[in-house]
């Protein structure tokens, strides 16, 4: 039996607030094996039912700046003009080496920093079906003041133009369809030859046994009745 063996994928998912990226990612992670979401650190206050350590690590601006100084973050950015958001480095490398894929749900500035440092990461952009739908979703959330909502909407306009920098774009019109598409992208990426380049080394015996190398096919090899 030839076995596929590969490192985990580093998957970067971005899209404007209200595009539905967190909902899509939590469904994908629940449906697939060996994949988890990285919990980001932020200086913004928790909203609604958000839990520290699950939705984010909520810290003060001072604590965040300490983490930057101590080189504890893979990337960070100031989002919506005034709050820090960043990806803690701890354990990511170890998980990837153990075949566990990690999803980063981060903004475009963070995504571009990851692209510079780790170009082989997989970049997926979640697009709302229209700006009207995005506006309705943001209003329906009822978690932000009017000013904050306008700030998010302004960021959304800026971010939407950046989708060409990603490998894939998924329009989130129907949630189930969008979830299926993201899963399909991940499954296909995992089969890419350049992602499982060690397949031969891990399966040398099987390749020889199956006659896939160092051997020419002879008619006698297969008995046809
Ligand atoms: P929210 O305040 O709605 O939770 O997130 C605001 C924005 O910050 C979203 O676009 C989200 O993807 C982004 N974000 C969340 N975590 C990170 C992170 O670790 N790094 C960066 N660069 N952006 C993040």
Short mmCIF file of C-alpha atoms and ligand atoms in Angstrom, two decimals:
data_model
loop_
_atom_site.label_atom_id
_atom_site.label_comp_id
_atom_site.label_asym_id
_atom_site.label_seq_id
_atom_site.Cartn_x
_atom_site.Cartn_y
_atom_site.Cartn_z
CA UNK A 1 0.00 0.00 0.00
CA UNK A 2 1.36 3.38 -0.97
CA UNK A 3 0.83 5.87 1.81
CA UNK A 4 0.54 9.61 1.37
CA UNK A 5 2.51 11.43 4.00
CA UNK A 6 2.77 15.18 4.16
CA UNK A 7 3.36 18.05 6.51
CA UNK A 8 0.26 19.89 7.71
CA UNK A 9 -0.85 22.85 5.62
CA UNK A 10 -0.66 26.39 6.89
CA UNK A 11 -3.99 27.78 5.69
CA UNK A 12 -4.62 31.51 5.73
CA UNK A 13 -8.25 32.61 5.52
CA UNK A 14 -9.19 36.28 5.11
CA UNK A 15 -12.20 38.27 4.10
CA UNK A 16 -14.02 41.34 5.35
CA UNK A 17 -15.82 41.34 8.73
CA UNK A 18 -19.24 39.82 8.10
CA UNK A 19 -18.14 37.67 5.15
CA UNK A 20 -18.63 34.62 7.37
CA UNK A 21 -15.05 33.37 7.58
CA UNK A 22 -15.19 32.34 11.24
CA UNK A 23 -18.40 30.33 10.72
CA UNK A 24 -17.00 28.62 7.62
CA UNK A 25 -13.70 27.80 9.32
CA UNK A 26 -15.34 26.37 12.46
CA UNK A 27 -17.48 24.06 10.31
CA UNK A 28 -14.51 22.95 8.21
CA UNK A 29 -12.45 22.20 11.30
CA UNK A 30 -15.33 20.22 12.84
CA UNK A 31 -15.77 18.17 9.63
CA UNK A 32 -12.13 17.39 8.81
CA UNK A 33 -9.42 15.47 10.63
CA UNK A 34 -5.98 16.74 11.67
CA UNK A 35 -6.77 20.40 11.36
CA UNK A 36 -7.14 23.16 13.92
CA UNK A 37 -7.60 26.91 14.15
CA UNK A 38 -4.89 29.08 15.62
CA UNK A 39 -6.16 31.29 18.44
CA UNK A 40 -5.00 34.87 17.84
CA UNK A 41 -4.01 37.45 20.38
CA UNK A 42 -5.75 40.83 20.38
CA UNK A 43 -5.84 44.06 22.33
CA UNK A 44 -9.52 44.62 21.57
CA UNK A 45 -12.13 43.95 24.27
CA UNK A 46 -14.14 40.70 24.18
CA UNK A 47 -17.57 41.08 22.61
CA UNK A 48 -20.79 39.17 23.29
CA UNK A 49 -20.09 35.62 24.46
CA UNK A 50 -16.43 35.53 23.42
CA UNK A 51 -14.19 33.46 25.68
CA UNK A 52 -10.53 34.18 26.49
CA UNK A 53 -8.28 31.42 25.10
CA UNK A 54 -10.98 30.13 22.76
CA UNK A 55 -11.99 33.05 20.55
CA UNK A 56 -8.87 35.10 21.22
CA UNK A 57 -6.25 35.64 23.86
CA UNK A 58 -7.42 39.04 25.11
CA UNK A 59 -4.53 41.16 26.36
CA UNK A 60 -3.78 44.82 27.00
CA UNK A 61 -1.93 46.94 24.43
CA UNK A 62 1.10 46.86 26.76
CA UNK A 63 1.06 43.04 26.98
CA UNK A 64 0.71 42.84 23.19
CA UNK A 65 3.72 45.10 22.71
CA UNK A 66 5.71 42.85 25.10
CA UNK A 67 4.90 39.86 22.89
CA UNK A 68 6.10 41.76 19.82
CA UNK A 69 9.32 42.65 21.61
CA UNK A 70 9.88 39.04 22.67
CA UNK A 71 9.37 37.82 19.08
CA UNK A 72 6.46 35.60 20.12
CA UNK A 73 4.29 36.37 17.08
CA UNK A 74 4.41 34.91 13.57
CA UNK A 75 2.75 38.11 12.30
CA UNK A 76 0.70 40.95 13.71
CA UNK A 77 -1.19 43.96 12.42
CA UNK A 78 -3.13 46.98 13.59
CA UNK A 79 -6.66 46.32 12.33
CA UNK A 80 -9.61 48.71 12.05
CA UNK A 81 -7.19 51.54 12.74
CA UNK A 82 -6.59 51.01 16.42
CA UNK A 83 -6.37 47.45 17.73
CA UNK A 84 -3.56 44.91 17.63
CA UNK A 85 -4.20 41.41 16.31
CA UNK A 86 -1.47 38.76 15.99
CA UNK A 87 -0.70 35.05 15.57
CA UNK A 88 1.26 33.43 18.43
CA UNK A 89 4.11 31.32 17.06
CA UNK A 90 4.11 28.71 19.79
CA UNK A 91 3.47 25.13 18.59
CA UNK A 92 2.58 26.01 14.99
CA UNK A 93 5.80 24.57 13.56
CA UNK A 94 5.50 21.46 15.73
CA UNK A 95 1.89 20.84 14.66
CA UNK A 96 2.74 21.26 10.99
CA UNK A 97 5.60 18.78 11.28
CA UNK A 98 3.21 16.31 12.91
CA UNK A 99 0.88 16.52 9.92
CA UNK A 100 -1.67 18.79 11.61
CA UNK A 101 -2.92 21.66 9.42
CA UNK A 102 -3.37 25.07 11.02
CA UNK A 103 -5.89 27.68 9.93
CA UNK A 104 -5.12 31.34 10.52
CA UNK A 105 -8.16 33.59 10.24
CA UNK A 106 -6.40 36.91 9.82
CA UNK A 107 -6.66 40.21 8.00
CA UNK A 108 -5.05 40.99 4.65
CA UNK A 109 -2.00 42.78 6.15
CA UNK A 110 -1.21 39.71 8.25
CA UNK A 111 -1.85 37.42 5.28
CA UNK A 112 0.65 39.34 3.14
CA UNK A 113 3.28 39.11 5.88
CA UNK A 114 2.75 35.33 6.01
CA UNK A 115 3.01 35.17 2.20
CA UNK A 116 6.42 36.84 2.37
CA UNK A 117 7.71 34.54 5.09
CA UNK A 118 5.94 31.31 4.13
CA UNK A 119 5.03 31.46 0.42
CA UNK A 120 3.98 27.80 0.36
CA UNK A 121 1.05 28.51 2.72
CA UNK A 122 -2.44 28.22 1.23
CA UNK A 123 -4.34 31.50 0.90
CA UNK A 124 -8.16 31.51 0.72
CA UNK A 125 -10.27 34.66 0.46
CA UNK A 126 -13.91 34.57 1.60
CA UNK A 127 -16.01 37.01 -0.40
CA UNK A 128 -19.49 38.21 0.59
CA UNK A 129 -22.06 37.86 -2.25
CA UNK A 130 -22.58 41.66 -2.24
CA UNK A 131 -21.78 44.72 -0.17
CA UNK A 132 -25.50 45.00 0.62
CA UNK A 133 -25.48 41.52 2.19
CA UNK A 134 -22.30 42.38 4.08
CA UNK A 135 -23.93 45.52 5.49
CA UNK A 136 -27.02 43.54 6.57
CA UNK A 137 -24.87 40.90 8.27
CA UNK A 138 -22.86 43.54 10.16
CA UNK A 139 -26.03 45.28 11.32
CA UNK A 140 -27.64 41.96 12.34
CA UNK A 141 -24.64 41.10 14.54
CA UNK A 142 -25.52 44.02 16.81
CA UNK A 143 -22.11 43.76 18.47
CA UNK A 144 -20.65 47.08 17.37
CA UNK A 145 -21.47 50.73 17.81
CA UNK A 146 -22.39 52.66 14.65
CA UNK A 147 -18.91 54.20 14.44
CA UNK A 148 -17.17 50.84 14.75
CA UNK A 149 -19.50 49.36 12.14
CA UNK A 150 -18.66 52.14 9.70
CA UNK A 151 -14.96 51.54 10.36
CA UNK A 152 -15.44 47.83 9.56
CA UNK A 153 -17.34 48.68 6.40
CA UNK A 154 -14.57 51.03 5.30
CA UNK A 155 -11.96 48.30 5.92
CA UNK A 156 -14.16 45.86 3.96
CA UNK A 157 -14.12 48.04 0.85
CA UNK A 158 -10.33 48.26 1.04
CA UNK A 159 -9.86 44.52 1.67
CA UNK A 160 -12.18 43.26 -1.04
CA UNK A 161 -9.90 44.64 -3.74
CA UNK A 162 -7.04 42.47 -2.48
CA UNK A 163 -8.56 39.09 -3.26
CA UNK A 164 -6.27 38.58 -6.27
CA UNK A 165 -3.34 38.11 -3.88
CA UNK A 166 -4.90 34.84 -2.64
CA UNK A 167 -4.80 31.39 -4.26
CA UNK A 168 -8.54 30.82 -4.04
CA UNK A 169 -11.67 32.89 -3.61
CA UNK A 170 -14.91 31.44 -2.21
CA UNK A 171 -18.12 33.47 -2.35
CA UNK A 172 -20.15 32.89 0.79
CA UNK A 173 -23.69 33.07 -0.53
CA UNK A 174 -24.92 29.72 0.79
CA UNK A 175 -22.98 28.61 3.88
CA UNK A 176 -23.08 24.84 3.11
CA UNK A 177 -21.77 25.38 -0.40
CA UNK A 178 -18.97 27.66 0.82
CA UNK A 179 -17.96 25.11 3.49
CA UNK A 180 -17.87 22.33 0.85
CA UNK A 181 -15.70 24.44 -1.41
CA UNK A 182 -13.18 25.23 1.32
CA UNK A 183 -12.98 21.54 2.25
CA UNK A 184 -12.48 20.59 -1.41
CA UNK A 185 -9.68 23.14 -1.77
CA UNK A 186 -7.89 21.76 1.30
CA UNK A 187 -8.28 18.15 0.15
CA UNK A 188 -6.95 18.96 -3.33
CA UNK A 189 -4.02 20.95 -1.96
CA UNK A 190 -3.03 18.04 0.26
CA UNK A 191 -2.68 15.81 -2.84
CA UNK A 192 -0.45 18.20 -4.74
CA UNK A 193 2.79 16.55 -5.78
CA UNK A 194 4.92 19.35 -4.37
CA UNK A 195 3.22 18.96 -0.99
CA UNK A 196 3.90 15.24 -0.76
CA UNK A 197 7.31 15.26 -2.33
CA UNK A 198 8.52 12.71 0.21
CA UNK A 199 5.94 10.15 -0.94
CA UNK A 200 8.61 8.11 -2.74
CA UNK A 201 11.06 8.19 0.17
CA UNK A 202 8.35 7.12 2.60
CA UNK A 203 7.19 4.33 0.35
CA UNK A 204 10.33 3.07 -1.38
CA UNK A 205 9.60 -0.57 -0.57
CA UNK A 206 6.02 -0.29 -1.81
CA UNK A 207 7.09 1.41 -5.03
CA UNK A 208 9.55 -1.40 -5.76
CA UNK A 209 7.00 -4.05 -4.76
CA UNK A 210 4.39 -2.53 -7.05
CA UNK A 211 6.90 -2.47 -9.91
CA UNK A 212 6.69 1.28 -10.21
CA UNK A 213 10.44 1.77 -10.40
CA UNK A 214 13.54 -0.17 -11.49
CA UNK A 215 11.39 -2.67 -13.24
CA UNK A 216 9.92 -3.07 -16.71
CA UNK A 217 6.49 -4.54 -17.19
CA UNK A 218 6.42 -8.11 -18.55
CA UNK A 219 3.29 -9.79 -19.87
CA UNK A 220 3.94 -12.64 -17.42
CA UNK A 221 3.56 -10.21 -14.49
CA UNK A 222 -0.17 -10.32 -14.82
CA UNK A 223 -2.07 -13.49 -15.12
CA UNK A 224 -5.24 -12.94 -17.15
CA UNK A 225 -7.76 -15.74 -17.00
P1 LIG B 1 -12.72 40.83 14.83
O1 LIG B 1 -12.49 42.04 15.67
O2 LIG B 1 -13.96 40.97 13.99
O3 LIG B 1 -12.68 39.55 15.61
O4 LIG B 1 -11.51 40.76 13.79
C1 LIG B 1 -11.15 41.85 13.06
C2 LIG B 1 -10.17 41.47 11.97
O5 LIG B 1 -8.93 41.05 12.53
C3 LIG B 1 -10.65 40.33 11.10
O6 LIG B 1 -10.43 40.65 9.74
C4 LIG B 1 -9.77 39.20 11.53
O7 LIG B 1 -9.57 38.27 10.49
C5 LIG B 1 -8.48 39.90 11.87
N1 LIG B 1 -7.62 39.09 12.72
C6 LIG B 1 -7.98 38.22 13.69
N2 LIG B 1 -6.90 37.63 14.23
C7 LIG B 1 -5.82 38.13 13.58
C8 LIG B 1 -4.40 37.89 13.67
O8 LIG B 1 -3.91 37.08 14.44
N3 LIG B 1 -3.61 38.61 12.82
C9 LIG B 1 -4.11 39.51 11.92
N4 LIG B 1 -3.25 40.14 11.14
N5 LIG B 1 -5.43 39.75 11.81
C10 LIG B 1 -6.27 39.07 12.62
#
